[in-house]
Coordinates of C-alpha atoms in Angstrom, one line a residue:
Chain A
M16 CA 22.9 82.0 117.9
S17 CA 20.2 84.4 116.9
P18 CA 20.3 88.1 117.4
I19 CA 19.3 88.8 121.0
L20 CA 16.4 90.9 122.1
L21 CA 16.2 91.5 125.9
N22 CA 12.9 92.9 127.0
G23 CA 13.0 95.0 123.9
M24 CA 15.5 97.2 125.7
G25 CA 18.9 96.1 124.4
I26 CA 20.5 96.9 121.1
V27 CA 20.3 93.7 119.1
N28 CA 23.3 91.9 117.6
D29 CA 23.4 93.3 114.1
H30 CA 25.1 91.0 111.7
S31 CA 24.7 93.4 108.8
E32 CA 27.1 95.9 110.5
Y33 CA 29.7 93.3 111.0
I34 CA 33.2 94.5 110.3
E35 CA 35.9 92.0 109.4
P36 CA 38.5 91.7 112.1
E37 CA 41.8 93.3 111.4
V38 CA 44.9 91.3 112.2
P39 CA 47.0 92.8 113.6
F40 CA 45.3 95.8 115.2
K41 CA 46.1 99.2 113.6
N42 CA 47.7 100.3 116.8
P43 CA 51.3 100.7 115.7
Q44 CA 52.7 102.3 118.8
I45 CA 51.7 103.7 122.1
H46 CA 51.7 107.4 122.4
V47 CA 53.2 107.8 125.9
K48 CA 52.7 111.5 126.4
N49 CA 55.4 112.4 128.8
P50 CA 58.7 114.0 127.7
H51 CA 60.2 113.4 131.1
L52 CA 60.3 109.6 130.6
D53 CA 63.1 109.9 128.0
T54 CA 65.4 111.6 130.6
M55 CA 65.0 108.9 133.2
E56 CA 67.8 106.5 133.7
E57 CA 65.5 103.9 135.2
D58 CA 61.8 103.5 135.4
I59 CA 60.5 101.6 138.4
L60 CA 57.0 100.4 137.9
Y61 CA 56.5 100.4 141.7
H62 CA 53.0 98.8 141.9
F63 CA 54.0 96.0 139.6
N64 CA 57.3 95.4 141.3
L65 CA 59.0 95.6 137.9
G66 CA 61.6 98.1 136.4
T67 CA 63.6 98.8 133.3
K68 CA 66.9 98.1 135.0
T69 CA 65.8 95.0 136.9
H70 CA 63.8 93.3 134.2
N71 CA 64.2 92.8 130.4
L72 CA 60.8 94.2 129.5
P73 CA 61.0 93.7 125.7
E74 CA 61.9 90.1 126.2
M75 CA 59.3 89.5 128.8
F76 CA 56.4 91.3 127.1
G77 CA 57.3 92.3 123.6
D78 CA 55.0 89.7 121.9
I79 CA 51.9 90.8 123.8
K80 CA 48.9 91.3 121.4
F81 CA 46.0 91.2 123.9
V82 CA 45.9 92.8 127.3
C83 CA 42.9 91.9 129.5
V84 CA 42.2 93.6 132.7
G85 CA 39.6 93.1 135.4
G86 CA 39.0 94.0 139.1
S87 CA 39.6 90.7 140.9
A88 CA 43.0 89.0 141.2
N89 CA 41.4 85.6 141.4
R90 CA 39.2 86.2 138.4
M91 CA 42.2 87.4 136.3
K92 CA 44.2 84.3 137.3
S93 CA 41.2 82.1 136.3
F94 CA 41.0 84.0 133.0
A95 CA 44.7 83.4 132.3
Q96 CA 44.2 79.6 133.0
F97 CA 41.1 79.6 130.8
I98 CA 43.0 81.3 127.9
H99 CA 45.9 78.9 128.4
Q100 CA 43.4 76.1 127.8
E101 CA 41.6 77.8 125.0
L102 CA 44.8 78.5 123.0
A103 CA 46.0 75.0 123.7
L104 CA 49.3 76.3 124.9
P105 CA 52.0 73.9 126.1
G106 CA 52.6 73.3 129.8
N107 CA 50.3 73.0 132.7
M108 CA 47.8 75.8 133.2
D109 CA 48.2 75.4 137.0
D110 CA 51.8 76.4 136.8
I111 CA 51.0 79.9 135.7
T112 CA 52.8 82.3 138.1
D113 CA 52.0 85.9 139.1
I114 CA 54.6 88.2 137.5
C115 CA 53.9 90.8 140.2
E116 CA 54.2 88.3 143.1
G117 CA 56.6 90.6 144.9
T118 CA 53.6 92.9 145.6
D119 CA 49.9 92.4 146.3
R120 CA 48.7 95.6 144.7
Y121 CA 48.0 93.9 141.4
S122 CA 48.4 90.4 139.9
M123 CA 49.7 89.8 136.4
Y124 CA 49.8 86.6 134.3
K125 CA 51.2 86.1 130.8
V126 CA 49.9 83.2 128.6
G127 CA 51.3 83.3 125.1
P128 CA 50.3 86.7 123.5
V129 CA 47.8 87.4 126.3
L130 CA 48.5 89.5 129.4
S131 CA 45.9 89.2 132.2
I132 CA 46.1 91.8 135.0
S133 CA 43.9 92.7 138.0
H134 CA 43.2 96.4 138.7
G135 CA 41.2 96.5 141.9
M136 CA 38.1 98.5 142.3
G137 CA 37.5 102.1 141.3
V138 CA 39.0 104.8 139.1
P139 CA 42.1 105.6 141.2
S140 CA 43.1 101.9 141.5
I141 CA 42.8 101.2 137.8
S142 CA 44.4 104.5 136.9
I143 CA 47.6 103.6 138.8
M144 CA 47.6 100.2 137.0
L145 CA 47.1 101.8 133.6
H146 CA 49.9 104.4 134.0
E147 CA 52.3 101.5 134.8
L148 CA 50.8 99.2 132.2
I149 CA 51.1 101.8 129.4
K150 CA 54.7 102.5 130.4
L151 CA 55.4 98.7 130.5
L152 CA 54.0 98.2 127.0
H153 CA 56.0 101.3 125.8
H154 CA 59.2 100.0 127.4
A155 CA 58.6 96.6 125.9
R156 CA 58.0 98.1 122.5
C157 CA 54.7 96.3 122.1
I158 CA 52.8 97.1 118.9
D159 CA 49.5 96.2 117.4
F160 CA 47.7 95.1 120.5
V161 CA 44.3 95.6 122.0
L162 CA 43.3 96.4 125.6
L163 CA 40.1 94.8 127.0
R164 CA 38.5 95.4 130.3
I165 CA 36.5 92.3 131.4
G166 CA 34.5 93.1 134.5
T167 CA 31.3 92.9 136.5
S168 CA 28.6 95.6 136.7
G169 CA 25.1 96.4 137.8
G170 CA 22.6 96.3 134.9
V171 CA 20.1 99.0 134.1
G172 CA 17.0 97.5 132.5
L173 CA 18.7 94.3 131.5
A174 CA 18.3 90.6 132.5
P175 CA 21.0 89.6 135.0
G176 CA 23.8 87.8 133.2
T177 CA 23.7 90.1 130.1
V178 CA 27.0 91.2 128.8
V179 CA 27.4 94.9 127.9
V180 CA 30.0 96.0 125.4
T181 CA 30.5 99.7 126.1
D182 CA 29.5 102.2 123.5
K183 CA 30.3 105.3 125.5
A184 CA 31.7 105.4 129.0
V185 CA 29.8 108.2 130.8
D186 CA 30.2 109.8 134.2
C187 CA 27.5 110.1 136.9
F188 CA 26.1 113.1 135.1
F189 CA 25.8 111.0 131.9
R190 CA 28.6 112.9 130.1
A191 CA 31.0 111.0 127.9
Q192 CA 34.0 112.5 129.6
F193 CA 36.5 112.0 132.4
E194 CA 37.6 114.8 134.7
Q195 CA 41.3 114.5 135.7
V196 CA 42.8 116.7 138.3
V197 CA 46.3 117.8 137.3
L198 CA 48.2 119.9 139.9
G199 CA 44.9 121.1 141.3
K200 CA 43.3 122.0 138.0
V201 CA 40.5 120.0 136.4
I202 CA 41.1 118.9 132.8
T203 CA 38.5 117.0 130.7
R204 CA 39.3 114.0 128.5
G205 CA 37.0 112.3 126.0
T206 CA 36.0 108.6 126.7
E207 CA 35.3 107.3 123.2
L208 CA 36.2 103.7 122.8
D209 CA 37.1 101.8 119.6
V210 CA 33.9 101.2 117.5
G211 CA 35.4 98.5 115.4
V212 CA 36.5 96.4 118.4
S213 CA 33.1 96.8 120.0
K214 CA 31.3 95.6 116.9
E215 CA 33.6 92.7 116.5
L216 CA 32.8 91.7 120.1
L217 CA 29.1 91.9 119.4
Q218 CA 29.6 89.7 116.4
C219 CA 31.6 87.2 118.5
S220 CA 28.7 87.0 121.0
S221 CA 26.3 86.0 118.2
E222 CA 28.6 83.1 117.4
L223 CA 28.4 81.8 121.0
E224 CA 25.7 80.0 123.0
D225 CA 24.6 81.6 126.3
V226 CA 26.5 84.9 126.1
P227 CA 23.6 87.4 125.6
T228 CA 25.2 90.6 124.7
V229 CA 24.2 94.2 124.0
I230 CA 26.1 97.4 123.1
G231 CA 25.2 100.3 125.5
N232 CA 26.5 103.1 127.5
T233 CA 28.3 102.3 130.7
M234 CA 28.1 104.7 133.6
C235 CA 31.2 104.9 135.8
T236 CA 30.7 106.1 139.4
H237 CA 33.2 106.7 142.2
D238 CA 31.0 104.9 144.8
F239 CA 29.1 101.7 144.9
Y240 CA 26.4 102.8 147.3
E241 CA 25.2 106.4 147.3
G242 CA 26.9 107.1 143.9
Q243 CA 24.9 104.3 142.2
G244 CA 21.7 105.1 144.0
R245 CA 21.8 102.0 146.3
L246 CA 19.4 102.0 149.2
D247 CA 21.5 99.5 151.3
G248 CA 24.7 101.4 152.2
A249 CA 25.7 102.7 155.6
L250 CA 24.5 106.1 154.5
C251 CA 21.4 106.8 152.4
S252 CA 19.4 110.0 152.3
F253 CA 17.1 109.3 149.4
S254 CA 13.9 107.4 148.7
T255 CA 13.2 104.4 146.5
E256 CA 11.4 106.7 144.1
D257 CA 14.4 109.1 143.9
K258 CA 16.6 106.1 143.1
L259 CA 14.3 104.8 140.4
E260 CA 14.0 108.3 138.8
Y261 CA 17.9 108.5 138.6
L262 CA 18.1 105.0 137.0
R263 CA 15.3 105.9 134.6
K264 CA 17.2 109.1 133.6
A265 CA 20.4 107.0 133.1
Y266 CA 18.4 104.4 131.0
N267 CA 17.0 107.2 128.8
T268 CA 20.4 108.5 128.0
G269 CA 21.5 105.0 126.8
V270 CA 23.1 103.7 130.0
R271 CA 22.8 99.9 130.3
N272 CA 25.2 99.2 133.1
I273 CA 27.0 100.8 136.0
E274 CA 30.6 100.1 137.1
M275 CA 33.5 102.0 138.6
E276 CA 36.4 102.1 136.1
S277 CA 35.3 102.6 132.5
T278 CA 35.7 106.4 132.1
V279 CA 39.4 106.6 133.1
F280 CA 40.1 103.4 131.2
A281 CA 38.6 104.9 128.0
A282 CA 40.1 108.3 128.6
M283 CA 43.7 107.0 129.2
C284 CA 43.5 104.5 126.3
R285 CA 42.2 107.3 124.0
A286 CA 44.9 109.7 125.1
C287 CA 47.6 107.2 124.5
G288 CA 46.2 105.9 121.1
I289 CA 45.4 102.4 122.4
K290 CA 42.5 100.4 120.8
A291 CA 40.3 99.4 123.7
A292 CA 37.0 98.0 124.7
V293 CA 35.0 97.4 127.9
V294 CA 33.1 94.1 128.3
C295 CA 31.2 93.8 131.6
V296 CA 28.5 91.3 132.7
T297 CA 25.6 92.6 134.7
L298 CA 25.1 90.7 138.0
L299 CA 21.6 92.1 138.7
N300 CA 19.0 94.5 137.3
R301 CA 19.2 97.6 139.4
F302 CA 15.5 98.4 138.7
D303 CA 14.7 95.2 140.7
G304 CA 17.1 95.7 143.7
D305 CA 20.4 96.6 145.1
Q306 CA 21.8 93.6 146.9
I307 CA 23.6 90.9 145.0
S308 CA 21.8 87.9 146.3
T309 CA 22.1 85.6 143.3
P310 CA 23.5 82.2 144.3
H311 CA 27.3 81.9 144.1
D312 CA 27.4 79.3 141.3
V313 CA 25.1 81.5 139.1
L314 CA 27.4 84.5 139.7
V315 CA 30.4 82.4 138.8
E316 CA 28.8 81.4 135.5
Y317 CA 27.8 85.1 134.8
Q318 CA 31.4 86.2 135.4
Q319 CA 32.7 83.6 132.9
R320 CA 30.6 85.2 130.1
P321 CA 32.9 88.2 129.3
Q322 CA 35.8 85.7 129.5
V323 CA 34.2 83.3 127.0
L324 CA 33.4 86.2 124.7
V325 CA 36.9 87.7 124.8
A326 CA 38.5 84.3 124.4
H327 CA 36.5 83.8 121.2
F328 CA 37.6 87.2 120.0
I329 CA 41.2 86.4 120.7
K330 CA 41.0 83.0 119.0
K331 CA 39.4 84.6 115.9
H332 CA 42.2 87.1 115.7
L333 CA 44.8 84.4 116.1
G334 CA 43.2 82.4 113.3
L335 CA 42.2 79.6 115.6
I336 CA 38.6 80.0 114.6
V337 CA 37.7 80.8 111.0
Chain B
M15 CA 62.3 109.4 173.1
S16 CA 62.7 113.2 172.8
P17 CA 60.3 115.5 171.0
I18 CA 61.0 115.3 167.3
L19 CA 62.1 118.1 165.1
L20 CA 62.3 117.2 161.4
N21 CA 64.2 119.8 159.4
G22 CA 62.2 122.4 161.4
M23 CA 59.2 121.5 159.3
G24 CA 57.2 119.1 161.4
I25 CA 55.0 119.8 164.4
V26 CA 56.9 118.6 167.4
N27 CA 55.6 116.0 169.8
D28 CA 54.2 118.2 172.5
H29 CA 53.9 116.4 175.8
S30 CA 52.2 119.4 177.5
E31 CA 49.1 118.9 175.4
Y32 CA 48.9 115.2 176.1
I33 CA 45.4 114.0 176.9
E34 CA 44.9 111.0 179.0
P35 CA 43.5 108.1 177.0
E36 CA 39.9 107.3 177.6
V37 CA 39.1 103.6 178.0
P38 CA 36.7 102.8 176.5
F39 CA 36.3 105.3 173.7
K40 CA 33.3 107.6 174.1
N41 CA 31.8 106.2 170.9
P42 CA 28.7 104.6 172.3
Q43 CA 27.1 103.5 169.1
I44 CA 27.4 103.9 165.3
H45 CA 25.0 106.3 163.7
V46 CA 24.2 104.3 160.6
K47 CA 22.2 106.9 158.7
N48 CA 20.0 104.8 156.5
P49 CA 16.3 104.3 157.4
H50 CA 16.0 101.5 154.7
L51 CA 18.3 99.2 156.6
D52 CA 15.7 98.5 159.2
T53 CA 13.3 97.3 156.6
M54 CA 15.7 94.7 155.1
E55 CA 15.2 91.1 156.0
E56 CA 18.8 90.3 155.2
D57 CA 21.8 92.4 154.6
I58 CA 24.4 90.8 152.4
L59 CA 27.8 92.4 152.8
Y60 CA 28.8 91.4 149.3
H61 CA 32.4 92.4 149.1
F62 CA 33.1 90.8 152.5
N63 CA 31.2 87.6 151.6
L64 CA 29.3 87.9 154.9
G65 CA 25.7 88.4 155.7
T66 CA 23.2 88.9 158.5
K67 CA 21.5 85.6 157.8
T68 CA 24.5 83.5 157.0
H69 CA 26.7 84.7 159.8
N70 CA 26.2 85.5 163.5
L71 CA 27.8 88.9 163.3
P72 CA 27.3 89.9 167.0
E73 CA 29.0 86.7 168.1
M74 CA 31.8 87.0 165.5
F75 CA 32.5 90.7 166.0
G76 CA 30.7 92.0 169.0
D77 CA 33.9 92.4 171.1
I78 CA 35.8 94.5 168.6
K79 CA 37.4 97.7 170.1
F80 CA 40.0 98.5 167.5
V81 CA 39.5 98.4 163.8
C82 CA 42.6 98.9 161.7
V83 CA 42.5 99.3 157.9
G84 CA 45.2 99.6 155.3
G85 CA 45.6 99.3 151.5
S86 CA 47.5 96.1 151.1
A87 CA 46.1 92.7 152.0
N88 CA 49.6 91.2 152.8
R89 CA 50.3 94.2 155.1
M90 CA 47.1 93.8 157.0
K91 CA 47.7 90.1 157.5
S92 CA 51.2 90.9 158.8
F93 CA 49.7 93.5 161.1
A94 CA 47.2 91.0 162.5
Q95 CA 50.1 88.6 163.2
F96 CA 52.1 91.4 164.8
I97 CA 49.2 92.3 167.1
H98 CA 48.6 88.7 168.0
Q99 CA 52.2 88.6 169.2
E100 CA 52.1 92.0 170.9
L101 CA 49.0 91.2 172.8
A102 CA 50.4 87.8 173.7
L103 CA 47.2 86.1 172.6
P104 CA 46.9 82.3 172.8
G105 CA 47.4 80.1 169.7
N106 CA 49.8 80.3 166.7
M107 CA 49.8 83.6 164.9
D108 CA 50.4 81.7 161.6
D109 CA 47.0 80.1 162.0
I110 CA 45.2 83.4 161.5
T111 CA 42.6 83.0 158.7
D112 CA 41.1 85.5 156.3
I113 CA 37.4 86.0 157.4
C114 CA 36.7 87.1 153.8
E115 CA 38.5 84.2 152.2
G116 CA 35.4 83.5 149.9
T117 CA 36.2 86.8 148.1
D118 CA 39.4 88.5 147.0
R119 CA 38.0 92.0 147.2
Y120 CA 39.2 92.6 150.8
S121 CA 41.0 90.6 153.4
M122 CA 39.9 90.6 157.1
Y123 CA 41.6 89.2 160.2
K124 CA 40.4 89.2 163.8
V125 CA 42.8 89.0 166.7
G126 CA 41.2 89.4 170.1
P127 CA 39.6 92.9 170.1
V128 CA 41.4 94.0 167.0
L129 CA 40.0 93.7 163.5
S130 CA 42.5 94.2 160.6
I131 CA 41.1 94.8 157.1
S132 CA 42.6 95.7 153.7
H133 CA 40.8 98.3 151.6
G134 CA 42.8 98.5 148.3
M135 CA 43.8 101.7 146.7
G136 CA 41.8 104.9 146.2
V137 CA 38.6 106.5 147.5
P138 CA 36.1 104.3 145.7
S139 CA 37.8 101.1 146.9
I140 CA 38.0 102.2 150.6
S141 CA 34.5 103.6 150.4
I142 CA 32.9 100.2 149.4
M143 CA 34.8 98.7 152.3
L144 CA 33.7 101.4 154.8
H145 CA 30.0 101.1 153.9
E146 CA 30.1 97.4 154.6
L147 CA 32.4 97.7 157.6
I148 CA 30.2 100.3 159.2
K149 CA 27.1 98.1 158.6
L150 CA 29.0 95.1 160.0
L151 CA 29.9 96.9 163.2
H152 CA 26.3 98.1 163.4
H153 CA 24.9 94.6 162.9
A154 CA 27.4 93.3 165.4
R155 CA 26.3 95.9 167.9
C156 CA 29.9 97.1 168.5
I157 CA 30.3 100.0 170.9
D158 CA 33.2 102.1 172.1
F159 CA 35.7 101.3 169.4
V160 CA 38.2 103.3 167.4
L161 CA 38.9 103.1 163.6
L162 CA 42.5 103.7 162.5
R163 CA 43.8 103.8 159.0
I164 CA 47.5 102.7 158.8
G165 CA 48.9 103.4 155.4
T166 CA 51.7 104.5 153.2
S167 CA 52.1 108.0 151.6
G168 CA 54.3 110.4 149.8
G169 CA 55.9 112.9 152.2
V170 CA 55.9 116.7 151.6
G171 CA 58.9 118.2 153.2
L172 CA 59.6 115.4 155.6
A173 CA 62.4 112.9 155.8
P174 CA 61.3 109.5 154.3
G175 CA 60.1 107.2 157.1
T176 CA 58.4 109.9 159.0
V177 CA 54.9 108.9 160.3
V178 CA 52.2 111.5 159.8
V179 CA 49.1 111.5 162.0
T180 CA 46.5 113.4 160.1
D181 CA 45.2 116.6 161.5
K182 CA 42.9 117.5 158.6
A183 CA 42.3 115.4 155.5
V184 CA 42.2 117.8 152.6
D185 CA 41.3 117.4 148.9
C186 CA 43.6 118.3 145.9
F187 CA 42.4 121.9 146.3
F188 CA 43.6 121.8 150.0
R189 CA 40.0 122.0 151.3
A190 CA 39.0 119.9 154.4
Q191 CA 36.0 118.4 152.7
F192 CA 34.9 115.4 150.7
E193 CA 32.6 115.7 147.7
Q194 CA 30.2 112.8 147.4
V195 CA 28.0 112.4 144.4
V196 CA 24.5 111.2 145.4
L197 CA 22.1 110.4 142.5
G198 CA 24.0 112.8 140.2
K199 CA 24.1 115.7 142.8
V200 CA 27.3 116.7 144.6
I201 CA 27.1 117.0 148.4
T202 CA 30.0 118.1 150.6
R203 CA 31.0 116.4 153.8
G204 CA 33.5 117.6 156.4
T205 CA 36.7 115.6 157.0
E206 CA 37.5 116.5 160.7
L207 CA 39.1 113.6 162.5
D208 CA 39.3 113.0 166.3
V209 CA 41.7 115.4 167.9
G210 CA 42.0 113.4 171.1
V211 CA 43.0 110.2 169.3
S212 CA 45.5 112.1 167.2
K213 CA 47.2 113.6 170.2
E214 CA 47.3 110.3 172.0
L215 CA 49.0 108.8 168.9
L216 CA 51.5 111.6 168.9
Q217 CA 52.2 110.9 172.6
C218 CA 52.6 107.2 171.9
S219 CA 55.2 108.0 169.3
S220 CA 57.2 109.9 171.9
E221 CA 57.3 106.8 174.0
L222 CA 58.8 104.7 171.1
E223 CA 62.2 104.5 169.5
D224 CA 62.5 105.0 165.8
V225 CA 59.0 106.1 165.1
P226 CA 59.5 109.8 164.1
T227 CA 56.0 111.3 164.0
V228 CA 54.4 114.6 163.2
I229 CA 50.8 115.8 163.1
G230 CA 50.0 117.5 159.7
N231 CA 47.4 117.7 157.0
T232 CA 47.1 114.8 154.6
M233 CA 46.1 115.5 151.0
C234 CA 44.0 112.8 149.4
T235 CA 44.1 112.6 145.6
H236 CA 42.2 110.4 143.1
D237 CA 45.3 109.6 141.1
F238 CA 48.9 108.7 142.0
Y239 CA 50.6 110.3 138.9
E240 CA 49.1 113.4 137.4
G241 CA 46.9 114.1 140.5
Q242 CA 50.0 114.1 142.8
G243 CA 52.2 116.0 140.4
R244 CA 54.4 113.1 139.5
L245 CA 56.6 113.5 136.4
D246 CA 56.9 109.8 135.8
G247 CA 53.4 108.7 134.7
A248 CA 52.3 107.6 131.2
L249 CA 50.9 111.1 130.8
C250 CA 52.5 114.3 132.0
S251 CA 51.9 117.7 130.6
F252 CA 53.7 119.9 133.3
S253 CA 57.2 120.9 134.2
T254 CA 59.3 120.1 137.2
E255 CA 58.8 123.7 138.3
D256 CA 55.0 123.4 138.0
K257 CA 55.2 120.3 140.2
L258 CA 57.4 121.9 142.8
E259 CA 55.1 125.0 142.9
Y260 CA 52.1 122.8 143.6
L261 CA 53.9 120.9 146.3
R262 CA 55.1 124.2 147.9
K263 CA 51.5 125.4 147.9
A264 CA 50.4 122.2 149.5
Y265 CA 53.2 122.5 152.1
N266 CA 52.2 126.1 152.9
T267 CA 48.6 125.1 153.7
G268 CA 49.9 122.5 156.2
V269 CA 50.0 119.4 154.0
R270 CA 52.7 117.0 155.1
N271 CA 51.8 113.9 153.1
I272 CA 49.7 112.7 150.2
E273 CA 47.7 109.5 149.9
M274 CA 44.5 108.4 148.3
E275 CA 41.9 107.5 150.9
S276 CA 41.9 109.9 153.8
T277 CA 39.1 112.3 152.8
V278 CA 36.3 109.7 152.4
F279 CA 37.6 107.8 155.4
A280 CA 37.3 110.9 157.6
A281 CA 34.0 112.0 156.0
M282 CA 32.3 108.7 156.5
C283 CA 33.6 108.2 160.0
R284 CA 32.4 111.7 160.9
A285 CA 29.0 111.2 159.4
C286 CA 28.5 108.0 161.3
G287 CA 29.9 109.3 164.6
I288 CA 33.0 107.0 164.7
K289 CA 36.2 108.0 166.4
A290 CA 38.9 107.7 163.8
A291 CA 42.5 108.6 162.9
V292 CA 44.8 108.3 159.9
V293 CA 48.4 107.2 160.5
C294 CA 50.6 107.0 157.4
V295 CA 54.3 106.6 156.9
T296 CA 56.0 108.6 154.2
L297 CA 58.0 106.5 151.7
L298 CA 59.8 109.4 150.1
N299 CA 60.0 113.2 150.2
R300 CA 58.2 114.4 147.1
F301 CA 60.4 117.5 146.9
D302 CA 63.3 115.2 146.1
G303 CA 61.6 112.9 143.6
D304 CA 58.7 110.8 142.4
Q305 CA 59.9 107.2 142.1
I306 CA 60.0 104.9 145.1
S307 CA 63.5 103.6 144.7
T308 CA 64.3 103.0 148.3
P309 CA 65.6 99.5 148.9
H310 CA 62.9 96.9 149.7
D311 CA 64.1 96.2 153.3
V312 CA 64.1 99.9 154.2
L313 CA 60.5 100.2 152.8
V314 CA 59.4 97.2 154.9
E315 CA 60.9 98.8 158.0
Y316 CA 59.1 102.1 157.2
Q317 CA 55.8 100.3 156.7
Q318 CA 56.1 98.7 160.2
R319 CA 56.3 102.2 161.9
P320 CA 52.5 102.9 161.8
Q321 CA 51.9 99.3 162.9
V322 CA 54.3 99.7 165.9
L323 CA 52.7 103.0 166.8
V324 CA 49.2 101.7 166.6
A325 CA 50.1 98.5 168.5
H326 CA 51.5 100.7 171.3
F327 CA 48.3 102.8 171.3
I328 CA 46.2 99.6 171.5
K329 CA 48.3 98.1 174.3
K330 CA 48.0 101.3 176.4
H331 CA 44.2 101.3 176.0
L332 CA 44.1 97.6 177.0
G333 CA 46.2 98.4 180.1
L334 CA 49.1 96.3 178.9
I335 CA 51.4 99.3 179.1
V336 CA 51.1 101.7 182.0

């Protein structure tokens, strides 16, 4: 597949900058930054319905090398089944069971070295999942893994269906930072993601048909309607021109898509020394509208693109594709 | 049941202040505050998989008088089945189907005049649901209804299992307000809830066995771990004493429980002129710990308490209990 130019607005796939994948990832161990954890007799990962006393976490999860997370439980189940097929693993892909079936907060599937987990919508929802996931990987003594968010988003100046690999995750003020409140005090964390993994993903896209991909900044908001400048919420106090001006400002700072989880995802991975990337497909171009009115089958195909891209990335790392 | 005194820290059920229920609610119509909606040919409620062209919303939802929302999809299905039984509605309660089954973002069940919807965890997740719910009720021309959040929470100085009916929803700085970002500008909305409905709910609790209930402030955070002063997250930079000091401060301002949705729920209902209340059971007393280690069957019973309370409230309004 040739380098991709989308309306002259995307960053092209650049083969010359391609960095050879490292197998395994240089991610030797997680830096869980909590001295209290060592003093706990048991750690109950409440929203996963798992615990250190009730489950043998090293045995269940110790071989994990790829952790993939996304908002929708159905989509993350489909992804697990897809990966099962792609890695030609033994057994029937329809027999995959939800490891968190005792709770409906999140769904979790393990297929070989790949863990697929849903995280719901928004920063608070993914943040609960990440705290428990990072502790899970720590308790399971996982090393040399990568954490990938595969999601959906609104595009900013991109054709619908374009996949955006996140350069910087920025907040609604276009700052590459995440504000975390700790005991009523605001602390700021950086949101840099792993440049090497992002470039590898871009390279992977160039080896695939029909996965148009760019690298760009991803804006993370705490609201889908007013926060993203949509005109179709229950509340809207601004004009079409106000909206377009905000989107143009976002575009001019390098924002190519908008979603609702990337800043805390990047900040927590960075704080814990985890290699991570964000790969989201755009379902619409926000300069053209707010409502997602694309036919269902087209949306389904769009949502498969990050999955196809990440599956290719995983297969390369496992040596299944040279 | 006698007035309840919990460790001397709760506000007692006060029969003398009891206000006779109004049937129907004086909530004549929703104030959807968005002039753009009138100009739209179609409104797709994307995360419900419903729309004004594809569904007859007035026919489907026009008779709704009680909208109950909660985080977990399973719990909101159980609640729908429970209400079906409580209202002695015709048909088999196991046949209740998810109106949003085409999507897994939210689940929605309708039983007679009661709508039961899940909203996931955190402000962004419930906010998407509320935008689409408020538009749904607007399109369906619903009048004279009440919106109740029935959830779970961490208690502050209360025995586990206590139900808290929210007086004021406050943020992590103990302010009764919600900050909404609109096009990169922060606007502040009030979070007052309906005093009459809260008092009615407290009265209902006094008519029930085993539903210990207080009225208190509810703190809404954007994070379950660091934001709520938990010592057991993947990241924790504070001491046990720091945590307890924050909880004491919260308690002294009237906070009796902590959850993750009440401020935006209160703010949006208030902005749209909707009568609303928040009813959450406490799963633990945060002064005593962070982990939810209570046996599963006890937690299940706790989670039924807000449902039992709200069912009683609904039955009184429908004249099924004098």
